[in-house]
Amino acid sequence: MRSTVTILSAAALLAAVLAGPALAQQTPLKIGVLTDFQSVYSDIGGAGNVEATKMAIEEFGGSMFGKPIEVVTADPMSKADVAATITRKWYEAEGVDMIIDMPTSATALAGMEMSKQFEKIMIVTDAASSDITGKSCSPYTLHWTYDTYANAHTVGSAIVKNGGDTWFFITADYLFGHSIERDTGDVVRAAGGKVVGSARHPLNTPDFSSFLLQAQASKAKIIGMANGGGDTINTIKQAAEFGIVAGGQNLAGVVMFISDIHSLGLNLAQGLIITEAYYWDLNDRTRAFGKRFFERMKRMPTMNQAATYSATLHYLNAVKAAGTKETKPVLAKMRETPVRDAFTDNGFVREDGRMVHSMFLFEVKKPEESKAPWDYYKVLAEVPGEQAFRPLKDGGCPLLK
């Protein structure tokens, strides 16, 4: 009798072990979009990132393993502790399989800790610090759109080559801004230029007057805006009120988006040299995606929104190819499969989690050069991903040791 019970118990245990993956497949695939809905980064991500995620799901077919794919959303309020709480709840209690977006570098790093703890996938499409795939890299996090190193090297080197060899930074006082100042400063100094100073401001501050006065007094040829979203827009608007550009200094937007140009208008933004990973009017595929996005949102997508669509679609295809939602097989498929879609036609995922792809150097058109709404950029150069992004050996990612 004991032998029979033992055999039956062993058989039941074996059946449970074998059924584990099958039971996992019975739960719907769930994606969490953690984004900024109401603060300085809402235009570049926000509701547009949610819609981009849904567009990718619809294009994929809407279901996985016979069940509809689900989407949940939340706003971390630009706070790392809130981001950690939400990501923990999603991974641990709500069955979220992948989290995407992460609006700031601080929220991204906090979420990445939860991603490591629960061994679940996170794809960063908004936050920009190059530390995400550097000293803070994670085996479960991919960085998709851009980073401070790539933007600094694409824009910073171009400006220094054209004579902008003295810089003063107006810097958002948290990891993202610090990373821009650090990475761009390195580029300036490596090219023989000089950083003469910086002024740090709180996130989402309404008044840049004291910071602009410091920049003006520095006599630097270039005032580098080491901030983003609404902070960058307000810096440029208030710089015009102070007559800074009229006085002979120039502004450099290290991290800027087409939504910023739209908010500023071409009269204020004309002549800015910026870098982006995507522009809706580059080719037939970018135009087709831009048109579909515009029909839903009544505005053209930012590079972050196009990247969120791209990363979601790549993830879904990897889950299908792996035949499972389990993290490691899916990540392996994401790494071995090239990224070819409306966001990029030459992307690939590196060992440190960096998705490498071309970056573009643009000049903002003059009002008379623009033929239609959202016709804002002239392409100056396409920079191959291997040149734009930090070399793998230089990032300090512990995973590579």
Tab-separated table of C-alpha atoms in Angstrom:
chain	number	residue	atom	x	y	z
A	1	MET	CA	0.000	0.000	0.000
A	2	ARG	CA	2.805	2.422	0.913
A	3	SER	CA	4.564	1.675	-2.386
A	4	THR	CA	1.356	2.355	-4.293
A	5	VAL	CA	0.855	5.678	-2.478
A	6	THR	CA	4.472	6.648	-3.090
A	7	ILE	CA	4.190	5.854	-6.799
A	8	LEU	CA	0.936	7.810	-7.087
A	9	SER	CA	2.448	10.789	-5.219
A	10	ALA	CA	5.488	10.784	-7.474
A	11	ALA	CA	3.270	10.592	-10.533
A	12	ALA	CA	1.172	13.505	-9.286
A	13	LEU	CA	4.299	15.560	-8.608
A	14	LEU	CA	5.681	14.789	-12.069
A	15	ALA	CA	2.354	15.747	-13.660
A	16	ALA	CA	2.353	19.051	-11.763
A	17	VAL	CA	5.911	19.838	-12.863
A	18	LEU	CA	5.129	19.024	-16.486
A	19	ALA	CA	1.915	21.037	-16.318
A	20	GLY	CA	3.713	24.148	-15.015
A	21	PRO	CA	4.493	25.679	-18.409
A	22	ALA	CA	1.090	24.661	-19.747
A	23	LEU	CA	-0.670	26.303	-16.799
A	24	ALA	CA	1.402	29.449	-17.350
A	25	GLN	CA	0.224	29.550	-20.963
A	26	GLN	CA	-3.408	29.465	-19.810
A	27	THR	CA	-3.160	32.929	-18.239
A	28	PRO	CA	-3.516	35.879	-20.644
A	29	LEU	CA	-0.363	37.698	-21.720
A	30	LYS	CA	-0.360	41.010	-19.861
A	31	ILE	CA	1.669	44.136	-20.655
A	32	GLY	CA	2.053	47.065	-18.256
A	33	VAL	CA	2.697	50.583	-19.574
A	34	LEU	CA	4.221	52.733	-16.818
A	35	THR	CA	4.175	56.250	-18.225
A	36	ASP	CA	3.840	59.975	-17.531
A	37	PHE	CA	0.229	61.043	-18.134
A	38	GLN	CA	0.316	64.554	-16.671
A	39	SER	CA	3.804	65.997	-16.185
A	40	VAL	CA	6.736	67.193	-18.311
A	41	TYR	CA	7.120	63.958	-20.284
A	42	SER	CA	3.472	63.307	-21.105
A	43	ASP	CA	3.765	64.636	-24.676
A	44	ILE	CA	6.750	62.476	-25.590
A	45	GLY	CA	5.267	59.294	-24.103
A	46	GLY	CA	2.078	59.249	-22.068
A	47	ALA	CA	-1.181	58.356	-23.787
A	48	GLY	CA	0.743	58.109	-27.067
A	49	ASN	CA	2.836	55.259	-25.666
A	50	VAL	CA	-0.309	53.448	-24.547
A	51	GLU	CA	-1.803	53.847	-28.016
A	52	ALA	CA	1.434	52.676	-29.655
A	53	THR	CA	1.366	49.559	-27.477
A	54	LYS	CA	-2.212	48.862	-28.551
A	55	MET	CA	-1.283	49.404	-32.211
A	56	ALA	CA	1.435	46.765	-31.943
A	57	ILE	CA	-0.971	44.338	-30.262
A	58	GLU	CA	-3.583	44.881	-32.961
A	59	GLU	CA	-1.010	44.419	-35.725
A	60	PHE	CA	0.133	41.189	-34.069
A	61	GLY	CA	-3.428	39.879	-34.044
A	62	GLY	CA	-4.670	40.778	-30.568
A	63	SER	CA	-4.208	37.420	-28.869
A	64	MET	CA	-1.525	35.044	-27.644
A	65	PHE	CA	-2.007	31.319	-27.037
A	66	GLY	CA	-5.714	31.702	-27.742
A	67	LYS	CA	-6.380	34.485	-25.217
A	68	PRO	CA	-6.677	38.272	-25.722
A	69	ILE	CA	-3.546	40.232	-24.817
A	70	GLU	CA	-4.212	42.596	-21.900
A	71	VAL	CA	-2.796	46.068	-21.186
A	72	VAL	CA	-2.657	47.846	-17.826
A	73	THR	CA	-1.394	51.407	-17.282
A	74	ALA	CA	-0.226	53.629	-14.421
A	75	ASP	CA	1.650	56.884	-13.757
A	76	PRO	CA	4.600	56.761	-11.302
A	77	MET	CA	4.346	60.532	-10.777
A	78	SER	CA	8.084	60.876	-11.549
A	79	LYS	CA	8.860	59.184	-8.213
A	80	ALA	CA	11.190	56.209	-7.931
A	81	ASP	CA	9.439	54.765	-4.869
A	82	VAL	CA	6.050	54.900	-6.585
A	83	ALA	CA	7.528	53.198	-9.657
A	84	ALA	CA	8.979	50.434	-7.466
A	85	THR	CA	5.635	49.907	-5.718
A	86	ILE	CA	3.682	49.689	-8.970
A	87	THR	CA	6.135	47.373	-10.705
A	88	ARG	CA	6.257	45.073	-7.659
A	89	LYS	CA	2.458	44.891	-7.565
A	90	TRP	CA	2.216	44.256	-11.306
A	91	TYR	CA	4.853	41.520	-11.367
A	92	GLU	CA	3.965	39.869	-8.057
A	93	ALA	CA	0.186	40.139	-7.746
A	94	GLU	CA	-1.312	41.060	-11.109
A	95	GLY	CA	0.434	38.677	-13.483
A	96	VAL	CA	2.067	41.316	-15.674
A	97	ASP	CA	4.582	39.626	-17.973
A	98	MET	CA	6.359	42.679	-19.408
A	99	ILE	CA	6.536	46.359	-18.397
A	100	ILE	CA	7.351	49.037	-20.958
A	101	ASP	CA	8.057	52.802	-21.075
A	102	MET	CA	9.471	54.071	-17.697
A	103	PRO	CA	9.305	57.877	-18.094
A	104	THR	CA	12.403	58.936	-16.137
A	105	SER	CA	15.777	57.401	-15.420
A	106	ALA	CA	15.105	57.274	-11.679
A	107	THR	CA	11.811	55.421	-12.175
A	108	ALA	CA	13.491	53.101	-14.685
A	109	LEU	CA	16.276	52.131	-12.281
A	110	ALA	CA	13.761	51.548	-9.473
A	111	GLY	CA	11.612	49.395	-11.734
A	112	MET	CA	14.643	47.484	-12.953
A	113	GLU	CA	15.303	46.298	-9.397
A	114	MET	CA	11.798	44.788	-9.292
A	115	SER	CA	12.350	43.297	-12.733
A	116	LYS	CA	15.480	41.552	-11.447
A	117	GLN	CA	13.804	40.412	-8.242
A	118	PHE	CA	10.887	38.772	-10.086
A	119	GLU	CA	12.901	37.831	-13.190
A	120	LYS	CA	10.417	39.557	-15.484
A	121	ILE	CA	11.064	41.585	-18.633
A	122	MET	CA	11.245	45.391	-18.679
A	123	ILE	CA	11.726	47.475	-21.834
A	124	VAL	CA	12.740	51.102	-21.317
A	125	THR	CA	11.545	53.337	-24.167
A	126	ASP	CA	11.409	56.795	-22.507
A	127	ALA	CA	14.135	57.081	-19.863
A	128	ALA	CA	17.524	58.007	-21.281
A	129	SER	CA	20.429	57.549	-18.875
A	130	SER	CA	23.222	55.528	-20.440
A	131	ASP	CA	23.691	53.904	-17.004
A	132	ILE	CA	20.667	51.702	-17.810
A	133	THR	CA	22.902	49.541	-19.996
A	134	GLY	CA	26.115	50.595	-18.236
A	135	LYS	CA	26.923	50.167	-14.573
A	136	SER	CA	23.241	49.499	-13.741
A	137	CYS	CA	22.559	46.999	-16.531
A	138	SER	CA	20.215	44.086	-15.876
A	139	PRO	CA	19.762	40.682	-17.555
A	140	TYR	CA	16.009	41.374	-17.738
A	141	THR	CA	15.981	44.979	-19.041
A	142	LEU	CA	16.265	46.188	-22.628
A	143	HIS	CA	16.866	49.852	-23.556
A	144	TRP	CA	15.189	50.617	-26.844
A	145	THR	CA	14.977	54.213	-28.095
A	146	TYR	CA	18.017	56.391	-27.362
A	147	ASP	CA	20.331	57.253	-24.480
A	148	THR	CA	22.356	60.170	-23.234
A	149	TYR	CA	25.597	58.783	-24.694
A	150	ALA	CA	24.183	58.436	-28.220
A	151	ASN	CA	22.531	61.854	-28.187
A	152	ALA	CA	25.610	63.543	-26.749
A	153	HIS	CA	27.909	62.002	-29.343
A	154	THR	CA	25.580	62.707	-32.269
A	155	VAL	CA	24.657	66.317	-31.438
A	156	GLY	CA	27.575	67.382	-29.268
A	157	SER	CA	30.295	66.369	-31.694
A	158	ALA	CA	28.495	68.026	-34.631
A	159	ILE	CA	28.183	71.330	-32.768
A	160	VAL	CA	31.802	71.360	-31.564
A	161	LYS	CA	33.016	70.644	-35.113
A	162	ASN	CA	31.079	73.714	-36.255
A	163	GLY	CA	32.823	76.006	-33.755
A	164	GLY	CA	30.681	75.605	-30.633
A	165	ASP	CA	33.632	74.867	-28.383
A	166	THR	CA	32.606	76.492	-25.078
A	167	TRP	CA	29.543	75.157	-23.237
A	168	PHE	CA	27.399	76.002	-20.231
A	169	PHE	CA	24.748	73.482	-19.167
A	170	ILE	CA	21.278	74.088	-17.780
A	171	THR	CA	20.686	70.733	-16.138
A	172	ALA	CA	17.662	68.930	-14.710
A	173	ASP	CA	18.773	67.991	-11.213
A	174	TYR	CA	18.337	64.227	-11.308
A	175	LEU	CA	19.995	61.245	-13.007
A	176	PHE	CA	18.765	61.996	-16.538
A	177	GLY	CA	20.063	65.578	-16.544
A	178	HIS	CA	23.296	64.614	-14.821
A	179	SER	CA	23.869	61.915	-17.457
A	180	ILE	CA	23.346	64.366	-20.327
A	181	GLU	CA	25.750	66.874	-18.782
A	182	ARG	CA	28.345	64.167	-18.129
A	183	ASP	CA	28.139	62.478	-21.532
A	184	THR	CA	27.954	65.690	-23.561
A	185	GLY	CA	30.696	67.273	-21.499
A	186	ASP	CA	32.931	64.309	-22.258
A	187	VAL	CA	32.288	64.782	-25.987
A	188	VAL	CA	33.021	68.510	-25.823
A	189	ARG	CA	36.283	68.024	-23.947
A	190	ALA	CA	37.387	65.130	-26.171
A	191	ALA	CA	36.924	67.397	-29.196
A	192	GLY	CA	39.102	70.109	-27.651
A	193	GLY	CA	36.268	72.243	-26.262
A	194	LYS	CA	35.624	73.451	-22.724
A	195	VAL	CA	32.726	73.269	-20.270
A	196	VAL	CA	32.717	76.585	-18.398
A	197	GLY	CA	29.921	75.840	-15.925
A	198	SER	CA	26.428	74.564	-15.225
A	199	ALA	CA	23.262	75.416	-13.325
A	200	ARG	CA	20.921	72.738	-12.000
A	201	HIS	CA	17.163	73.153	-11.765
A	202	PRO	CA	14.363	71.061	-10.203
A	203	LEU	CA	12.255	68.870	-12.472
A	204	ASN	CA	9.218	70.709	-13.871
A	205	THR	CA	10.248	74.168	-12.665
A	206	PRO	CA	8.259	77.062	-14.193
A	207	ASP	CA	10.945	79.743	-13.889
A	208	PHE	CA	14.337	79.433	-15.605
A	209	SER	CA	15.373	83.072	-15.224
A	210	SER	CA	18.164	82.571	-12.670
A	211	PHE	CA	19.643	79.645	-14.627
A	212	LEU	CA	19.511	81.544	-17.907
A	213	LEU	CA	21.166	84.588	-16.344
A	214	GLN	CA	24.040	82.383	-15.164
A	215	ALA	CA	24.349	80.919	-18.652
A	216	GLN	CA	24.289	84.387	-20.200
A	217	ALA	CA	26.963	85.647	-17.813
A	218	SER	CA	29.217	82.685	-18.630
A	219	LYS	CA	29.713	83.971	-22.211
A	220	ALA	CA	29.734	80.357	-23.409
A	221	LYS	CA	29.068	79.992	-27.125
A	222	ILE	CA	26.673	77.096	-26.502
A	223	ILE	CA	24.063	76.722	-23.785
A	224	GLY	CA	23.427	72.998	-23.562
A	225	MET	CA	19.959	72.077	-22.338
A	226	ALA	CA	20.510	68.975	-20.218
A	227	ASN	CA	16.803	68.519	-19.632
A	228	GLY	CA	13.796	67.297	-21.585
A	229	GLY	CA	10.122	67.639	-22.433
A	230	GLY	CA	8.353	70.624	-20.879
A	231	ASP	CA	11.547	71.786	-19.161
A	232	THR	CA	13.336	72.096	-22.509
A	233	ILE	CA	10.383	73.937	-24.051
A	234	ASN	CA	10.293	76.427	-21.173
A	235	THR	CA	14.068	76.924	-21.320
A	236	ILE	CA	13.885	77.858	-25.013
A	237	LYS	CA	10.854	80.134	-24.607
A	238	GLN	CA	12.377	82.016	-21.685
A	239	ALA	CA	15.780	82.220	-23.408
A	240	ALA	CA	14.030	84.105	-26.219
A	241	GLU	CA	12.582	86.550	-23.692
A	242	PHE	CA	16.101	87.209	-22.375
A	243	GLY	CA	17.435	87.748	-25.911
A	244	ILE	CA	20.106	85.088	-25.430
A	245	VAL	CA	20.285	83.886	-29.034
A	246	ALA	CA	19.993	87.466	-30.315
A	247	GLY	CA	22.958	88.270	-28.083
A	248	GLY	CA	25.185	85.762	-29.873
A	249	GLN	CA	24.884	82.598	-27.794
A	250	ASN	CA	23.278	79.447	-29.201
A	251	LEU	CA	21.099	76.794	-27.605
A	252	ALA	CA	21.767	73.076	-27.992
A	253	GLY	CA	18.917	70.636	-27.405
A	254	VAL	CA	20.722	67.402	-26.557
A	255	VAL	CA	17.459	65.509	-26.013
A	256	MET	CA	14.556	66.932	-28.004
A	257	PHE	CA	11.472	65.545	-29.688
A	258	ILE	CA	9.176	66.491	-32.534
A	259	SER	CA	6.473	67.266	-29.953
A	260	ASP	CA	8.813	69.932	-28.503
A	261	ILE	CA	9.212	71.523	-31.924
A	262	HIS	CA	5.440	71.461	-32.417
A	263	SER	CA	4.881	73.168	-29.056
A	264	LEU	CA	7.558	75.798	-29.699
A	265	GLY	CA	6.662	76.557	-33.306
A	266	LEU	CA	9.199	76.965	-36.080
A	267	ASN	CA	9.729	80.666	-35.368
A	268	LEU	CA	11.398	79.764	-32.057
A	269	ALA	CA	12.813	76.359	-32.979
A	270	GLN	CA	14.231	77.068	-36.450
A	271	GLY	CA	17.904	76.224	-36.864
A	272	LEU	CA	18.150	73.937	-33.834
A	273	ILE	CA	20.405	70.927	-34.427
A	274	ILE	CA	18.942	67.872	-32.729
A	275	THR	CA	19.151	64.098	-32.856
A	276	GLU	CA	16.328	61.579	-32.925
A	277	ALA	CA	16.019	57.869	-33.602
A	278	TYR	CA	12.844	58.239	-35.684
A	279	TYR	CA	11.080	60.842	-37.825
A	280	TRP	CA	7.721	60.157	-39.401
A	281	ASP	CA	8.795	61.468	-42.838
A	282	LEU	CA	11.975	59.413	-43.371
A	283	ASN	CA	10.609	56.668	-45.649
A	284	ASP	CA	7.464	54.794	-46.663
A	285	ARG	CA	7.364	52.668	-43.481
A	286	THR	CA	7.802	55.606	-41.121
A	287	ARG	CA	5.164	57.581	-43.026
A	288	ALA	CA	2.691	54.689	-42.927
A	289	PHE	CA	3.082	54.300	-39.155
A	290	GLY	CA	2.941	58.071	-38.663
A	291	LYS	CA	-0.314	58.267	-40.600
A	292	ARG	CA	-1.936	55.449	-38.574
A	293	PHE	CA	-0.794	57.048	-35.320
A	294	PHE	CA	-2.045	60.470	-36.413
A	295	GLU	CA	-5.490	59.058	-37.176
A	296	ARG	CA	-5.733	57.956	-33.534
A	297	MET	CA	-3.912	60.745	-31.677
A	298	LYS	CA	-4.236	63.749	-34.050
A	299	ARG	CA	-0.488	64.304	-33.822
A	300	MET	CA	2.598	62.642	-35.241
A	301	PRO	CA	4.456	60.145	-33.042
A	302	THR	CA	7.599	61.002	-31.149
A	303	MET	CA	10.539	58.643	-31.392
A	304	ASN	CA	9.572	57.241	-27.968
A	305	GLN	CA	6.067	56.418	-29.161
A	306	ALA	CA	7.346	54.767	-32.345
A	307	ALA	CA	9.883	52.845	-30.242
A	308	THR	CA	7.184	51.654	-27.833
A	309	TYR	CA	5.271	50.237	-30.790
A	310	SER	CA	8.481	48.618	-32.074
A	311	ALA	CA	9.503	47.083	-28.745
A	312	THR	CA	6.008	45.747	-28.052
A	313	LEU	CA	5.774	44.129	-31.479
A	314	HIS	CA	9.268	42.626	-31.181
A	315	TYR	CA	8.382	41.228	-27.755
A	316	LEU	CA	5.124	39.691	-28.994
A	317	ASN	CA	6.855	38.058	-31.946
A	318	ALA	CA	9.495	36.662	-29.586
A	319	VAL	CA	6.853	35.173	-27.267
A	320	LYS	CA	5.182	33.519	-30.244
A	321	ALA	CA	8.495	32.187	-31.576
A	322	ALA	CA	9.507	30.885	-28.133
A	323	GLY	CA	6.121	29.258	-27.621
A	324	THR	CA	6.086	30.467	-24.017
A	325	LYS	CA	5.810	33.579	-21.852
A	326	GLU	CA	8.781	32.435	-19.757
A	327	THR	CA	11.339	35.228	-19.468
A	328	LYS	CA	14.613	33.605	-20.528
A	329	PRO	CA	13.417	31.922	-23.761
A	330	VAL	CA	11.630	35.123	-24.796
A	331	LEU	CA	14.696	37.294	-24.144
A	332	ALA	CA	16.828	34.837	-26.112
A	333	LYS	CA	14.488	35.200	-29.089
A	334	MET	CA	14.516	39.001	-28.784
A	335	ARG	CA	18.314	39.007	-28.840
A	336	GLU	CA	18.725	36.617	-31.751
A	337	THR	CA	16.099	38.283	-33.975
A	338	PRO	CA	16.936	41.518	-35.864
A	339	VAL	CA	14.610	44.487	-35.303
A	340	ARG	CA	12.993	45.452	-38.605
A	341	ASP	CA	9.877	47.619	-38.426
A	342	ALA	CA	8.568	51.167	-38.796
A	343	PHE	CA	10.951	52.421	-36.103
A	344	THR	CA	14.178	51.012	-37.539
A	345	ASP	CA	15.312	48.734	-40.330
A	346	ASN	CA	18.723	47.915	-38.824
A	347	GLY	CA	18.245	47.210	-35.109
A	348	PHE	CA	19.621	44.454	-32.907
A	349	VAL	CA	19.724	43.784	-29.154
A	350	ARG	CA	23.164	43.622	-27.528
A	351	GLU	CA	24.260	41.548	-24.525
A	352	ASP	CA	24.008	44.587	-22.226
A	353	GLY	CA	20.367	45.145	-23.225
A	354	ARG	CA	21.046	48.057	-25.577
A	355	MET	CA	18.986	47.952	-28.788
A	356	VAL	CA	21.445	49.366	-31.316
A	357	HIS	CA	20.132	51.206	-34.388
A	358	SER	CA	20.795	54.277	-36.516
A	359	MET	CA	20.403	57.748	-35.032
A	360	PHE	CA	19.674	60.800	-37.193
A	361	LEU	CA	21.030	64.331	-37.048
A	362	PHE	CA	18.356	66.890	-37.985
A	363	GLU	CA	18.135	70.629	-38.463
A	364	VAL	CA	14.799	72.239	-37.675
A	365	LYS	CA	13.361	73.946	-40.757
A	366	LYS	CA	12.624	77.625	-41.109
A	367	PRO	CA	8.902	78.447	-41.262
A	368	GLU	CA	9.087	79.131	-45.005
A	369	GLU	CA	10.729	75.738	-45.643
A	370	SER	CA	7.913	73.748	-44.036
A	371	LYS	CA	5.298	72.600	-46.536
A	372	ALA	CA	2.722	71.162	-44.102
A	373	PRO	CA	2.034	70.656	-40.394
A	374	TRP	CA	4.657	68.386	-38.768
A	375	ASP	CA	7.066	68.941	-41.707
A	376	TYR	CA	9.792	70.109	-39.362
A	377	TYR	CA	13.140	68.438	-40.071
A	378	LYS	CA	15.930	68.440	-42.613
A	379	VAL	CA	18.111	65.321	-42.437
A	380	LEU	CA	21.773	66.232	-41.988
A	381	ALA	CA	23.154	62.733	-41.405
A	382	GLU	CA	22.289	59.146	-40.549
A	383	VAL	CA	24.702	57.890	-37.908
A	384	PRO	CA	25.108	54.075	-37.801
A	385	GLY	CA	24.230	52.530	-34.455
A	386	GLU	CA	27.740	51.174	-33.916
A	387	GLN	CA	29.020	54.768	-34.069
A	388	ALA	CA	26.182	56.440	-32.166
A	389	PHE	CA	25.925	54.144	-29.142
A	390	ARG	CA	28.632	53.518	-26.574
A	391	PRO	CA	30.917	50.574	-27.410
A	392	LEU	CA	30.003	47.472	-25.455
A	393	LYS	CA	33.452	47.282	-23.837
A	394	ASP	CA	33.222	50.836	-22.466
A	395	GLY	CA	29.896	50.647	-20.640
A	396	GLY	CA	30.971	48.911	-17.463
A	397	CYS	CA	28.016	46.515	-17.565
A	398	PRO	CA	28.636	43.818	-14.892
A	399	LEU	CA	26.877	41.197	-17.026
A	400	LEU	CA	29.833	41.139	-19.405
A	401	LYS	CA	32.400	40.185	-16.746
